[in-house]
PDB file of C-alpha atoms (C1' of nucleotides) in Angstrom:
ATOM      1  CA  MET A   1     -56.672 131.042 -29.506  1.00  0.00           C
ATOM      2  CA  ASN A   2     -54.189 130.217 -26.962  1.00  0.00           C
ATOM      3  CA  LEU A   3     -54.091 126.138 -25.902  1.00  0.00           C
ATOM      4  CA  ALA A   4     -51.986 125.001 -23.000  1.00  0.00           C
ATOM      5  CA  ILE A   5     -51.411 121.689 -22.077  1.00  0.00           C
ATOM      6  CA  THR A   6     -49.305 120.522 -18.683  1.00  0.00           C
ATOM      7  CA  THR A   7     -47.900 117.295 -18.220  1.00  0.00           C
ATOM      8  CA  TRP A   8     -47.007 116.120 -14.809  1.00  0.00           C
ATOM      9  CA  ASN A   9     -45.604 112.670 -12.749  1.00  0.00           C
ATOM     10  CA  ILE A  10     -47.155 113.577  -9.536  1.00  0.00           C
ATOM     11  CA  ASN A  11     -46.251 110.601  -7.588  1.00  0.00           C
ATOM     12  CA  SER A  12     -49.661 109.989  -5.672  1.00  0.00           C
ATOM     13  CA  VAL A  13     -52.199 112.247  -7.188  1.00  0.00           C
ATOM     14  CA  ARG A  14     -54.657 112.184  -3.681  1.00  0.00           C
ATOM     15  CA  LEU A  15     -51.496 112.561  -1.667  1.00  0.00           C
ATOM     16  CA  ARG A  16     -50.172 115.741  -3.510  1.00  0.00           C
ATOM     17  CA  PHE A  17     -53.516 117.096  -4.586  1.00  0.00           C
ATOM     18  CA  PRO A  18     -52.957 120.906  -2.637  1.00  0.00           C
ATOM     19  CA  ILE A  19     -49.620 121.327  -4.643  1.00  0.00           C
ATOM     20  CA  VAL A  20     -51.937 120.506  -8.144  1.00  0.00           C
ATOM     21  CA  LYS A  21     -54.420 122.788  -6.741  1.00  0.00           C
ATOM     22  CA  ASP A  22     -51.990 125.553  -6.320  1.00  0.00           C
ATOM     23  CA  PHE A  23     -50.265 124.728  -9.833  1.00  0.00           C
ATOM     24  CA  LEU A  24     -53.599 124.671 -11.514  1.00  0.00           C
ATOM     25  CA  GLU A  25     -55.046 127.990  -9.980  1.00  0.00           C
ATOM     26  CA  ALA A  26     -51.853 129.834 -10.765  1.00  0.00           C
ATOM     27  CA  GLU A  27     -51.476 128.355 -14.211  1.00  0.00           C
ATOM     28  CA  ARG A  28     -54.945 127.886 -15.476  1.00  0.00           C
ATOM     29  CA  PRO A  29     -53.484 125.208 -18.456  1.00  0.00           C
ATOM     30  CA  ASP A  30     -56.177 124.080 -20.949  1.00  0.00           C
ATOM     31  CA  ILE A  31     -55.388 120.443 -20.102  1.00  0.00           C
ATOM     32  CA  LEU A  32     -53.502 118.808 -17.463  1.00  0.00           C
ATOM     33  CA  CYS A  33     -51.995 115.568 -18.347  1.00  0.00           C
ATOM     34  CA  LEU A  34     -50.878 113.249 -15.128  1.00  0.00           C
ATOM     35  CA  GLN A  35     -48.779 110.147 -14.618  1.00  0.00           C
ATOM     36  CA  GLU A  36     -48.086 107.976 -11.654  1.00  0.00           C
ATOM     37  CA  THR A  37     -51.557 108.732  -9.994  1.00  0.00           C
ATOM     38  CA  LYS A  38     -51.012 105.471  -7.850  1.00  0.00           C
ATOM     39  CA  THR A  39     -55.209 105.660  -7.050  1.00  0.00           C
ATOM     40  CA  PRO A  40     -57.828 103.411  -8.523  1.00  0.00           C
ATOM     41  CA  ASP A  41     -60.768 104.832 -10.579  1.00  0.00           C
ATOM     42  CA  ASP A  42     -63.162 104.697  -7.474  1.00  0.00           C
ATOM     43  CA  ARG A  43     -60.862 106.761  -5.492  1.00  0.00           C
ATOM     44  CA  PHE A  44     -59.451 109.007  -7.804  1.00  0.00           C
ATOM     45  CA  PRO A  45     -60.525 112.873  -7.030  1.00  0.00           C
ATOM     46  CA  ALA A  46     -62.523 113.863 -10.046  1.00  0.00           C
ATOM     47  CA  ASN A  47     -64.928 116.212  -8.221  1.00  0.00           C
ATOM     48  CA  ASP A  48     -62.010 118.288  -6.665  1.00  0.00           C
ATOM     49  CA  PHE A  49     -60.480 118.619  -9.775  1.00  0.00           C
ATOM     50  CA  LYS A  50     -64.613 119.492 -11.499  1.00  0.00           C
ATOM     51  CA  ALA A  51     -63.986 122.428  -8.649  1.00  0.00           C
ATOM     52  CA  LEU A  52     -61.013 123.777 -10.169  1.00  0.00           C
ATOM     53  CA  GLY A  53     -63.140 123.669 -13.495  1.00  0.00           C
ATOM     54  CA  TYR A  54     -61.857 121.018 -14.923  1.00  0.00           C
ATOM     55  CA  LEU A  55     -64.752 119.214 -15.788  1.00  0.00           C
ATOM     56  CA  HIS A  56     -63.927 116.712 -18.690  1.00  0.00           C
ATOM     57  CA  GLN A  57     -61.803 113.797 -17.278  1.00  0.00           C
ATOM     58  CA  ALA A  58     -60.210 110.506 -18.601  1.00  0.00           C
ATOM     59  CA  PHE A  59     -58.368 108.489 -16.196  1.00  0.00           C
ATOM     60  CA  VAL A  60     -57.292 104.673 -15.478  1.00  0.00           C
ATOM     61  CA  GLY A  61     -55.360 103.871 -12.571  1.00  0.00           C
ATOM     62  CA  ASN A  62     -54.487 100.962 -10.326  1.00  0.00           C
ATOM     63  CA  LYS A  63     -54.151 100.750  -6.272  1.00  0.00           C
ATOM     64  CA  GLY A  64     -50.475 102.210  -5.522  1.00  0.00           C
ATOM     65  CA  TYR A  65     -48.765 101.954  -8.796  1.00  0.00           C
ATOM     66  CA  ASN A  66     -48.888 103.536 -12.170  1.00  0.00           C
ATOM     67  CA  GLY A  67     -52.088 105.182 -13.438  1.00  0.00           C
ATOM     68  CA  VAL A  68     -52.398 108.076 -16.006  1.00  0.00           C
ATOM     69  CA  ALA A  69     -55.397 111.050 -16.273  1.00  0.00           C
ATOM     70  CA  VAL A  70     -56.195 113.686 -18.504  1.00  0.00           C
ATOM     71  CA  LEU A  71     -57.991 116.541 -17.045  1.00  0.00           C
ATOM     72  CA  SER A  72     -59.457 119.185 -19.339  1.00  0.00           C
ATOM     73  CA  ARG A  73     -61.650 122.433 -19.102  1.00  0.00           C
ATOM     74  CA  LEU A  74     -61.670 121.782 -22.955  1.00  0.00           C
ATOM     75  CA  PRO A  75     -64.540 119.123 -24.298  1.00  0.00           C
ATOM     76  CA  PHE A  76     -63.783 115.713 -25.809  1.00  0.00           C
ATOM     77  CA  THR A  77     -65.295 113.654 -27.646  1.00  0.00           C
ATOM     78  CA  ALA A  78     -63.148 110.306 -28.433  1.00  0.00           C
ATOM     79  CA  ARG A  79     -61.432 108.973 -25.604  1.00  0.00           C
ATOM     80  CA  ASP A  80     -58.606 105.531 -25.367  1.00  0.00           C
ATOM     81  CA  ALA A  81     -56.503 104.126 -23.073  1.00  0.00           C
ATOM     82  CA  MET A  82     -54.310 101.315 -24.945  1.00  0.00           C
ATOM     83  CA  GLN A  83     -53.168  98.362 -23.302  1.00  0.00           C
ATOM     84  CA  MET A  84     -49.775  98.931 -24.320  1.00  0.00           C
ATOM     85  CA  CYS A  85     -47.682  95.314 -24.191  1.00  0.00           C
ATOM     86  CA  GLY A  86     -50.997  93.569 -23.733  1.00  0.00           C
ATOM     87  CA  ARG A  87     -50.873  94.444 -20.116  1.00  0.00           C
ATOM     88  CA  ALA A  88     -53.919  96.450 -18.474  1.00  0.00           C
ATOM     89  CA  ASP A  89     -51.416  98.558 -16.033  1.00  0.00           C
ATOM     90  CA  ALA A  90     -53.059 102.036 -17.134  1.00  0.00           C
ATOM     91  CA  ARG A  91     -50.142 103.569 -18.619  1.00  0.00           C
ATOM     92  CA  HIS A  92     -51.721 105.414 -21.532  1.00  0.00           C
ATOM     93  CA  GLN A  93     -54.415 107.573 -21.801  1.00  0.00           C
ATOM     94  CA  SER A  94     -55.779 109.803 -25.096  1.00  0.00           C
ATOM     95  CA  VAL A  95     -58.766 112.166 -25.741  1.00  0.00           C
ATOM     96  CA  THR A  96     -59.985 113.792 -28.958  1.00  0.00           C
ATOM     97  CA  LEU A  97     -60.966 117.486 -28.062  1.00  0.00           C
ATOM     98  CA  ALA A  98     -64.246 117.996 -29.340  1.00  0.00           C
ATOM     99  CA  PRO A  99     -65.742 120.467 -32.229  1.00  0.00           C
ATOM    100  CA  ASP A 100     -66.971 123.135 -29.780  1.00  0.00           C
ATOM    101  CA  ALA A 101     -63.282 123.280 -28.262  1.00  0.00           C
ATOM    102  CA  ARG A 102     -63.007 125.929 -31.079  1.00  0.00           C
ATOM    103  CA  LYS A 103     -59.524 125.978 -32.701  1.00  0.00           C
ATOM    104  CA  ALA A 104     -58.049 123.384 -30.766  1.00  0.00           C
ATOM    105  CA  ALA A 105     -61.064 120.549 -32.094  1.00  0.00           C
ATOM    106  CA  GLY A 106     -59.867 117.596 -33.090  1.00  0.00           C
ATOM    107  CA  ILE A 107     -56.780 117.542 -31.802  1.00  0.00           C
ATOM    108  CA  THR A 108     -55.458 114.242 -30.108  1.00  0.00           C
ATOM    109  CA  ILE A 109     -53.386 114.338 -26.766  1.00  0.00           C
ATOM    110  CA  HIS A 110     -51.938 110.935 -26.267  1.00  0.00           C
ATOM    111  CA  ASN A 111     -50.759 110.893 -22.375  1.00  0.00           C
ATOM    112  CA  PHE A 112     -47.901 107.839 -21.624  1.00  0.00           C
ATOM    113  CA  TYR A 113     -46.200 107.059 -18.666  1.00  0.00           C
ATOM    114  CA  VAL A 114     -43.180 104.375 -20.294  1.00  0.00           C
ATOM    115  CA  PRO A 115     -41.694 101.650 -16.889  1.00  0.00           C
ATOM    116  CA  ALA A 116     -39.481 102.817 -15.272  1.00  0.00           C
ATOM    117  CA  GLY A 117     -37.237  99.998 -16.549  1.00  0.00           C
ATOM    118  CA  GLY A 118     -35.390  98.975 -13.042  1.00  0.00           C
ATOM    119  CA  ASP A 119     -31.769  98.900 -12.145  1.00  0.00           C
ATOM    120  CA  GLU A 120     -29.934  96.794 -14.418  1.00  0.00           C
ATOM    121  CA  PRO A 121     -29.948  97.709 -17.930  1.00  0.00           C
ATOM    122  CA  ASP A 122     -29.716  94.134 -19.191  1.00  0.00           C
ATOM    123  CA  PRO A 123     -33.238  92.909 -20.577  1.00  0.00           C
ATOM    124  CA  VAL A 124     -31.993  89.150 -20.269  1.00  0.00           C
ATOM    125  CA  VAL A 125     -31.641  89.161 -16.515  1.00  0.00           C
ATOM    126  CA  ASN A 126     -33.871  92.274 -15.678  1.00  0.00           C
ATOM    127  CA  ASP A 127     -37.965  91.793 -16.603  1.00  0.00           C
ATOM    128  CA  LYS A 128     -38.084  95.409 -16.186  1.00  0.00           C
ATOM    129  CA  PHE A 129     -35.954  96.461 -18.539  1.00  0.00           C
ATOM    130  CA  ALA A 130     -37.174  94.480 -21.064  1.00  0.00           C
ATOM    131  CA  HIS A 131     -40.788  95.346 -20.417  1.00  0.00           C
ATOM    132  CA  LYS A 132     -39.613  99.507 -20.841  1.00  0.00           C
ATOM    133  CA  LEU A 133     -37.907  98.176 -24.237  1.00  0.00           C
ATOM    134  CA  ALA A 134     -40.851  95.859 -25.530  1.00  0.00           C
ATOM    135  CA  PHE A 135     -43.069  99.253 -24.766  1.00  0.00           C
ATOM    136  CA  LEU A 136     -40.850 101.115 -26.886  1.00  0.00           C
ATOM    137  CA  ALA A 137     -41.288  99.199 -29.395  1.00  0.00           C
ATOM    138  CA  ASP A 138     -45.280  98.617 -28.906  1.00  0.00           C
ATOM    139  CA  MET A 139     -45.457 102.281 -29.110  1.00  0.00           C
ATOM    140  CA  ASP A 140     -42.982 102.530 -32.312  1.00  0.00           C
ATOM    141  CA  ARG A 141     -45.288 100.169 -34.113  1.00  0.00           C
ATOM    142  CA  TRP A 142     -48.533 102.420 -32.939  1.00  0.00           C
ATOM    143  CA  CYS A 143     -46.738 105.301 -34.245  1.00  0.00           C
ATOM    144  CA  GLY A 144     -46.335 103.466 -37.573  1.00  0.00           C
ATOM    145  CA  SER A 145     -50.000 102.813 -37.415  1.00  0.00           C
ATOM    146  CA  MET A 146     -51.239 106.211 -36.966  1.00  0.00           C
ATOM    147  CA  THR A 147     -52.999 107.995 -39.940  1.00  0.00           C
ATOM    148  CA  PRO A 148     -53.694 111.383 -41.081  1.00  0.00           C
ATOM    149  CA  THR A 149     -56.962 111.324 -39.062  1.00  0.00           C
ATOM    150  CA  SER A 150     -54.786 110.456 -36.324  1.00  0.00           C
ATOM    151  CA  ARG A 151     -53.545 114.191 -36.345  1.00  0.00           C
ATOM    152  CA  PRO A 152     -52.593 116.555 -35.124  1.00  0.00           C
ATOM    153  CA  ALA A 153     -51.575 115.113 -32.286  1.00  0.00           C
ATOM    154  CA  ILE A 154     -49.835 115.756 -29.175  1.00  0.00           C
ATOM    155  CA  LEU A 155     -48.083 113.323 -27.354  1.00  0.00           C
ATOM    156  CA  VAL A 156     -46.952 114.027 -23.519  1.00  0.00           C
ATOM    157  CA  GLY A 157     -45.655 112.262 -20.472  1.00  0.00           C
ATOM    158  CA  ASP A 158     -42.847 110.496 -18.421  1.00  0.00           C
ATOM    159  CA  LEU A 159     -41.039 109.183 -21.021  1.00  0.00           C
ATOM    160  CA  ASN A 160     -38.504 107.800 -18.809  1.00  0.00           C
ATOM    161  CA  ILE A 161     -35.617 108.631 -20.571  1.00  0.00           C
ATOM    162  CA  ALA A 162     -33.294 111.154 -21.151  1.00  0.00           C
ATOM    163  CA  PRO A 163     -32.286 111.284 -25.185  1.00  0.00           C
ATOM    164  CA  TYR A 164     -29.696 114.020 -25.324  1.00  0.00           C
ATOM    165  CA  GLU A 165     -25.753 114.424 -23.873  1.00  0.00           C
ATOM    166  CA  THR A 166     -27.485 117.659 -22.022  1.00  0.00           C
ATOM    167  CA  ASP A 167     -30.910 116.065 -20.753  1.00  0.00           C
ATOM    168  CA  VAL A 168     -28.415 114.401 -18.290  1.00  0.00           C
ATOM    169  CA  TRP A 169     -26.001 116.246 -15.214  1.00  0.00           C
ATOM    170  CA  ASN A 170     -23.328 114.024 -16.326  1.00  0.00           C
ATOM    171  CA  HIS A 171     -23.341 111.962 -20.242  1.00  0.00           C
ATOM    172  CA  LYS A 172     -20.292 110.128 -19.317  1.00  0.00           C
ATOM    173  CA  GLN A 173     -21.537 109.176 -15.929  1.00  0.00           C
ATOM    174  CA  LEU A 174     -24.989 108.014 -16.724  1.00  0.00           C
ATOM    175  CA  LEU A 175     -24.276 106.134 -19.645  1.00  0.00           C
ATOM    176  CA  GLY A 176     -24.843 102.611 -17.660  1.00  0.00           C
ATOM    177  CA  VAL A 177     -27.672 104.249 -15.997  1.00  0.00           C
ATOM    178  CA  VAL A 178     -30.887 102.830 -16.863  1.00  0.00           C
ATOM    179  CA  SER A 179     -32.946 105.943 -18.436  1.00  0.00           C
ATOM    180  CA  HIS A 180     -29.962 107.067 -20.133  1.00  0.00           C
ATOM    181  CA  THR A 181     -28.200 103.744 -21.892  1.00  0.00           C
ATOM    182  CA  PRO A 182     -27.407 104.043 -25.330  1.00  0.00           C
ATOM    183  CA  ILE A 183     -30.046 101.376 -26.132  1.00  0.00           C
ATOM    184  CA  GLU A 184     -32.963 103.504 -24.859  1.00  0.00           C
ATOM    185  CA  THR A 185     -31.439 106.847 -25.684  1.00  0.00           C
ATOM    186  CA  GLN A 186     -31.177 106.005 -29.401  1.00  0.00           C
ATOM    187  CA  THR A 187     -34.499 103.683 -29.440  1.00  0.00           C
ATOM    188  CA  LEU A 188     -36.801 106.800 -28.552  1.00  0.00           C
ATOM    189  CA  GLU A 189     -35.097 109.123 -30.714  1.00  0.00           C
ATOM    190  CA  LYS A 190     -35.566 106.825 -33.647  1.00  0.00           C
ATOM    191  CA  LEU A 191     -39.049 106.284 -32.853  1.00  0.00           C
ATOM    192  CA  ARG A 192     -39.422 110.030 -32.514  1.00  0.00           C
ATOM    193  CA  ALA A 193     -37.759 111.127 -35.729  1.00  0.00           C
ATOM    194  CA  ASP A 194     -39.245 108.342 -38.053  1.00  0.00           C
ATOM    195  CA  HIS A 195     -42.600 109.188 -37.194  1.00  0.00           C
ATOM    196  CA  GLY A 196     -42.153 112.884 -37.377  1.00  0.00           C
ATOM    197  CA  TRP A 197     -42.649 114.322 -33.682  1.00  0.00           C
ATOM    198  CA  ILE A 198     -40.855 117.442 -32.637  1.00  0.00           C
ATOM    199  CA  ASP A 199     -39.517 117.678 -29.692  1.00  0.00           C
ATOM    200  CA  ALA A 200     -41.343 120.908 -28.238  1.00  0.00           C
ATOM    201  CA  ILE A 201     -38.505 121.242 -25.373  1.00  0.00           C
ATOM    202  CA  ARG A 202     -35.925 121.176 -27.495  1.00  0.00           C
ATOM    203  CA  THR A 203     -37.297 123.450 -29.718  1.00  0.00           C
ATOM    204  CA  HIS A 204     -37.103 126.159 -27.713  1.00  0.00           C
ATOM    205  CA  ARG A 205     -34.337 124.859 -25.662  1.00  0.00           C
ATOM    206  CA  PRO A 206     -31.541 123.588 -27.793  1.00  0.00           C
ATOM    207  CA  GLU A 207     -28.775 121.870 -27.169  1.00  0.00           C
ATOM    208  CA  PRO A 208     -26.287 122.392 -25.436  1.00  0.00           C
ATOM    209  CA  GLU A 209     -28.343 123.886 -22.910  1.00  0.00           C
ATOM    210  CA  ARG A 210     -28.536 121.444 -19.914  1.00  0.00           C
ATOM    211  CA  VAL A 211     -32.564 121.075 -19.342  1.00  0.00           C
ATOM    212  CA  TYR A 212     -34.228 118.243 -16.700  1.00  0.00           C
ATOM    213  CA  THR A 213     -37.489 117.538 -15.770  1.00  0.00           C
ATOM    214  CA  TRP A 214     -36.744 115.319 -12.781  1.00  0.00           C
ATOM    215  CA  TRP A 215     -34.478 115.783  -9.478  1.00  0.00           C
ATOM    216  CA  SER A 216     -34.148 112.925  -7.552  1.00  0.00           C
ATOM    217  CA  TYR A 217     -35.468 112.315  -3.861  1.00  0.00           C
ATOM    218  CA  ARG A 218     -32.126 110.678  -2.945  1.00  0.00           C
ATOM    219  CA  ALA A 219     -29.831 113.813  -3.153  1.00  0.00           C
ATOM    220  CA  GLN A 220     -29.602 115.829   0.103  1.00  0.00           C
ATOM    221  CA  ASP A 221     -30.173 119.158  -1.509  1.00  0.00           C
ATOM    222  CA  TRP A 222     -31.690 118.555  -4.858  1.00  0.00           C
ATOM    223  CA  LYS A 223     -31.024 122.434  -5.813  1.00  0.00           C
ATOM    224  CA  ALA A 224     -27.054 122.635  -4.874  1.00  0.00           C
ATOM    225  CA  ALA A 225     -26.293 119.153  -6.291  1.00  0.00           C
ATOM    226  CA  ASP A 226     -28.711 119.726  -9.374  1.00  0.00           C
ATOM    227  CA  ARG A 227     -28.112 116.506 -10.882  1.00  0.00           C
ATOM    228  CA  GLY A 228     -31.456 116.170 -13.080  1.00  0.00           C
ATOM    229  CA  ARG A 229     -32.480 114.171 -16.206  1.00  0.00           C
ATOM    230  CA  ARG A 230     -34.948 115.405 -18.573  1.00  0.00           C
ATOM    231  CA  LEU A 231     -37.172 112.327 -18.343  1.00  0.00           C
ATOM    232  CA  ASP A 232     -40.876 114.225 -19.476  1.00  0.00           C
ATOM    233  CA  HIS A 233     -41.411 115.448 -22.999  1.00  0.00           C
ATOM    234  CA  VAL A 234     -43.979 116.814 -25.008  1.00  0.00           C
ATOM    235  CA  TRP A 235     -44.147 116.110 -29.102  1.00  0.00           C
ATOM    236  CA  LEU A 236     -46.089 117.237 -31.377  1.00  0.00           C
ATOM    237  CA  SER A 237     -47.313 116.084 -34.876  1.00  0.00           C
ATOM    238  CA  PRO A 238     -45.448 117.869 -38.046  1.00  0.00           C
ATOM    239  CA  ASP A 239     -48.468 120.280 -38.213  1.00  0.00           C
ATOM    240  CA  LEU A 240     -48.595 121.836 -34.965  1.00  0.00           C
ATOM    241  CA  GLY A 241     -44.938 123.072 -35.367  1.00  0.00           C
ATOM    242  CA  PRO A 242     -45.611 126.009 -36.757  1.00  0.00           C
ATOM    243  CA  LYS A 243     -48.100 126.992 -33.959  1.00  0.00           C
ATOM    244  CA  LEU A 244     -45.649 126.295 -31.160  1.00  0.00           C
ATOM    245  CA  GLN A 245     -45.478 129.761 -29.030  1.00  0.00           C
ATOM    246  CA  MET A 246     -43.968 128.917 -25.397  1.00  0.00           C
ATOM    247  CA  THR A 247     -42.854 125.765 -23.281  1.00  0.00           C
ATOM    248  CA  SER A 248     -42.348 126.184 -19.602  1.00  0.00           C
ATOM    249  CA  ILE A 249     -40.475 124.036 -16.874  1.00  0.00           C
ATOM    250  CA  HIS A 250     -41.724 124.716 -13.778  1.00  0.00           C
ATOM    251  CA  LYS A 251     -38.646 124.012 -11.512  1.00  0.00           C
ATOM    252  CA  GLN A 252     -39.666 125.965  -8.428  1.00  0.00           C
ATOM    253  CA  ALA A 253     -42.580 122.957  -8.050  1.00  0.00           C
ATOM    254  CA  ARG A 254     -39.401 120.929  -6.988  1.00  0.00           C
ATOM    255  CA  GLY A 255     -39.198 123.058  -3.842  1.00  0.00           C
ATOM    256  CA  TRP A 256     -42.859 123.095  -3.174  1.00  0.00           C
ATOM    257  CA  ASP A 257     -44.020 121.276   0.212  1.00  0.00           C
ATOM    258  CA  ARG A 258     -43.918 117.609   0.331  1.00  0.00           C
ATOM    259  CA  PRO A 259     -43.120 117.801  -3.776  1.00  0.00           C
ATOM    260  CA  SER A 260     -43.217 115.294  -6.504  1.00  0.00           C
ATOM    261  CA  ASP A 261     -39.687 114.101  -8.084  1.00  0.00           C
ATOM    262  CA  HIS A 262     -41.211 115.443 -11.312  1.00  0.00           C
ATOM    263  CA  VAL A 263     -41.963 119.008 -12.125  1.00  0.00           C
ATOM    264  CA  PRO A 264     -44.370 120.269 -14.136  1.00  0.00           C
ATOM    265  CA  VAL A 265     -43.759 121.157 -17.987  1.00  0.00           C
ATOM    266  CA  THR A 266     -46.078 123.283 -19.898  1.00  0.00           C
ATOM    267  CA  VAL A 267     -46.422 123.943 -23.635  1.00  0.00           C
ATOM    268  CA  ARG A 268     -48.498 126.785 -25.332  1.00  0.00           C
ATOM    269  CA  LEU A 269     -49.787 126.627 -28.926  1.00  0.00           C
ATOM    270  CA  ALA A 270     -51.297 129.501 -30.955  1.00  0.00           C
ATOM    271  CA  LEU A 271     -54.317 128.153 -32.853  1.00  0.00           C
TER     272      LEU A 271
ATOM    273  C1'  DA B   1     -18.705 100.480  -4.997  1.00  0.00           C
ATOM    274  C1'  DT B   2     -22.223 101.815  -1.863  1.00  0.00           C
ATOM    275  C1'  DG B   3     -26.153 104.160  -0.151  1.00  0.00           C
ATOM    276  C1'  DG B   4     -28.811 107.544  -0.833  1.00  0.00           C
ATOM    277  C1'  DT B   5     -35.438 108.646  -0.503  1.00  0.00           C
ATOM    278  C1'  DT B   6     -40.319 108.633  -1.104  1.00  0.00           C
ATOM    279  C1'  DG B   7     -45.115 106.609  -1.741  1.00  0.00           C
ATOM    280  C1'  DT B   8     -48.001 102.658  -1.141  1.00  0.00           C
ATOM    281  C1'  DC B   9     -49.827 100.252   2.498  1.00  0.00           C
ATOM    282  C1'  DA B  10     -48.802  98.208   6.754  1.00  0.00           C
ATOM    283  C1'  DT B  11     -44.699  94.404   4.192  1.00  0.00           C
ATOM    284  C1'  DA B  12     -41.711  94.560   0.332  1.00  0.00           C
ATOM    285  C1'  DC B  13     -41.474  96.553  -3.786  1.00  0.00           C
ATOM    286  C1'  DA B  14     -41.409  99.878  -7.510  1.00  0.00           C
ATOM    287  C1'  DA B  15     -39.807 104.128  -8.583  1.00  0.00           C
TER     288       DA B  15
END
DNA sequence: ATGGTTGTCATACAA
């Protein structure tokens, strides 16, 4: 069977529902992972997703900020929402696919929304940057606590870091900009490699190709300027590496009506 | 060096 998983920082799931619906009807991924839903659980558009076939849902949200959701056509059993850095701020949601999810049974999907980190890349003067670094340290400890029963696993989400030189439009110019500073890029790359995660996007689109998943709202013409960053990621546990079939970055979504500043990223596995 | 935009909720603040 094929398993398709999409990750998308949606920047308000309620405002953006029309384009999410268009995307799901066209692409039909098995699982959609959203970040920045900005919606408390009692106002999450659960029935709208059910009407599209996404019957199995796990989400946590806050009013106006953060929030993650996993919407699935396949059934899942376990679910978990970790309190990263000890905060109940809705930045993680995982599900484990059920025995009747056929060959995908037992795969755990972790959906993360790493803090953006504010403007000043100095943890001493900027609490938000300190939080981002603490969050990465938490992720590192959590990866270290994974056991054979934690796998197979897929980690997706808005990690708010562009780790490689060709993950940004201008490496030198962004070295001091939060999302591409050495402390962030080195910490993320070490965390990924230390725990054996496979960077699915870069497997199919290796450096030096420039690959972006986010374009700022502040550009007059995002497409002409093309000043993007690769902030959204899909990581596979080592056992899933050989199953990776295809990755798609749906760049056209940045040009849709009332777009998110992030575009959907889909991976397909042949199980 | 600076400001540029968007979303939530209706004012600053986060991104």
